[in-house]
Steps between C-alpha positions, in 0.01 A plus 500: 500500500280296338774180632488637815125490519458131345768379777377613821693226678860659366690756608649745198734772547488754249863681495506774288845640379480800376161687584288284251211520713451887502269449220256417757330756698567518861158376552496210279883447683299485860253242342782273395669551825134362674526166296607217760727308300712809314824628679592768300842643529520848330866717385616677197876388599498155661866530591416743781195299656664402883227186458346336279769420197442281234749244657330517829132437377665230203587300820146460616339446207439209331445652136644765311209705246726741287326742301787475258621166352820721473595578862784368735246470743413164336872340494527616794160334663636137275845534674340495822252211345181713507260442244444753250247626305613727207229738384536621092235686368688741232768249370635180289470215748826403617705149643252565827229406336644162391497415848193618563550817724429717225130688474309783434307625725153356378655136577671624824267327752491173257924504522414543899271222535719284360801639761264400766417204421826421450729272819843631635656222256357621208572833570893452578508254146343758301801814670740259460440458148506816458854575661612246280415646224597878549825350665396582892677286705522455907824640509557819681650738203602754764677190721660410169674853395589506847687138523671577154617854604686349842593199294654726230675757768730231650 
């Protein structure tokens, strides 16, 4: 919240996956809802949301803020060359943080100054690294299987 309050001028949509947000009171839940620049899309199973799925939102957004350095939501936000912004409070640091998209959550709006400030170059460099080094290429894996089970069947 406190990001959301600091950058007026950006829109954030907090998706929550599986009811994190019921810690809140409903009350508390209204007063988030009245902040301008907070979309908040609540479900306790994401699968069965008709709008509003993680792959919709990742395609209008411009950066990724995973409250896990462990989730998929984060390789999947670089394969679509989103930035990302890995938050690890409880554990080790890991590779992320050699690339510096890796933070806890007291350094979170430091790592998201410096994604702002950053150009759409520096941004793309700094994915593309990235693929490179977990092995995420611009090939279509799906595409691939596909090709090799027709070229296989003949």
């Amino acid at each position: 919240i406190n990001l959301v309050n600091i950058h007026t001028n950006f829109l954030f949509i907090y998706k929550e996956k599986k009811g994190e947000l019921e810690i809140f009171s409903k009350e508390e839940i209204k007063n988030l809802n009245k902040i301008p620049n907070l979309f908040i899309v609540r479900t306790k199973k994401p699968r069965f949301l008709e709008f509003n799925q993680f792959e919709d939102l990742l395609k209008i957004s411009d950066c990724l803020i995973s409250q896990s350095h462990t989730s998929t939501t984060i390789w999947q936000a670089i394969n679509e060359m989103k930035y990302v912004i890995a938050i690890n409070n409880s554990f080790e640091s890991s590779f992320l943080k050699d690339f510096e998209i890796e933070t806890n959550l007291e350094s979170l709006n430091v790592h998201f100054q410096k994604f702002i400030s950053m150009n759409n170059d520096m941004i793309i460099e700094k994915l593309n690294k990235i693929r490179e080094y977990v092995n995420i290429n611009k090939i279509d894996g799906l595409e691939e299987v596909y090709k090799d089970l027709i070229h296989n069947s003949v």
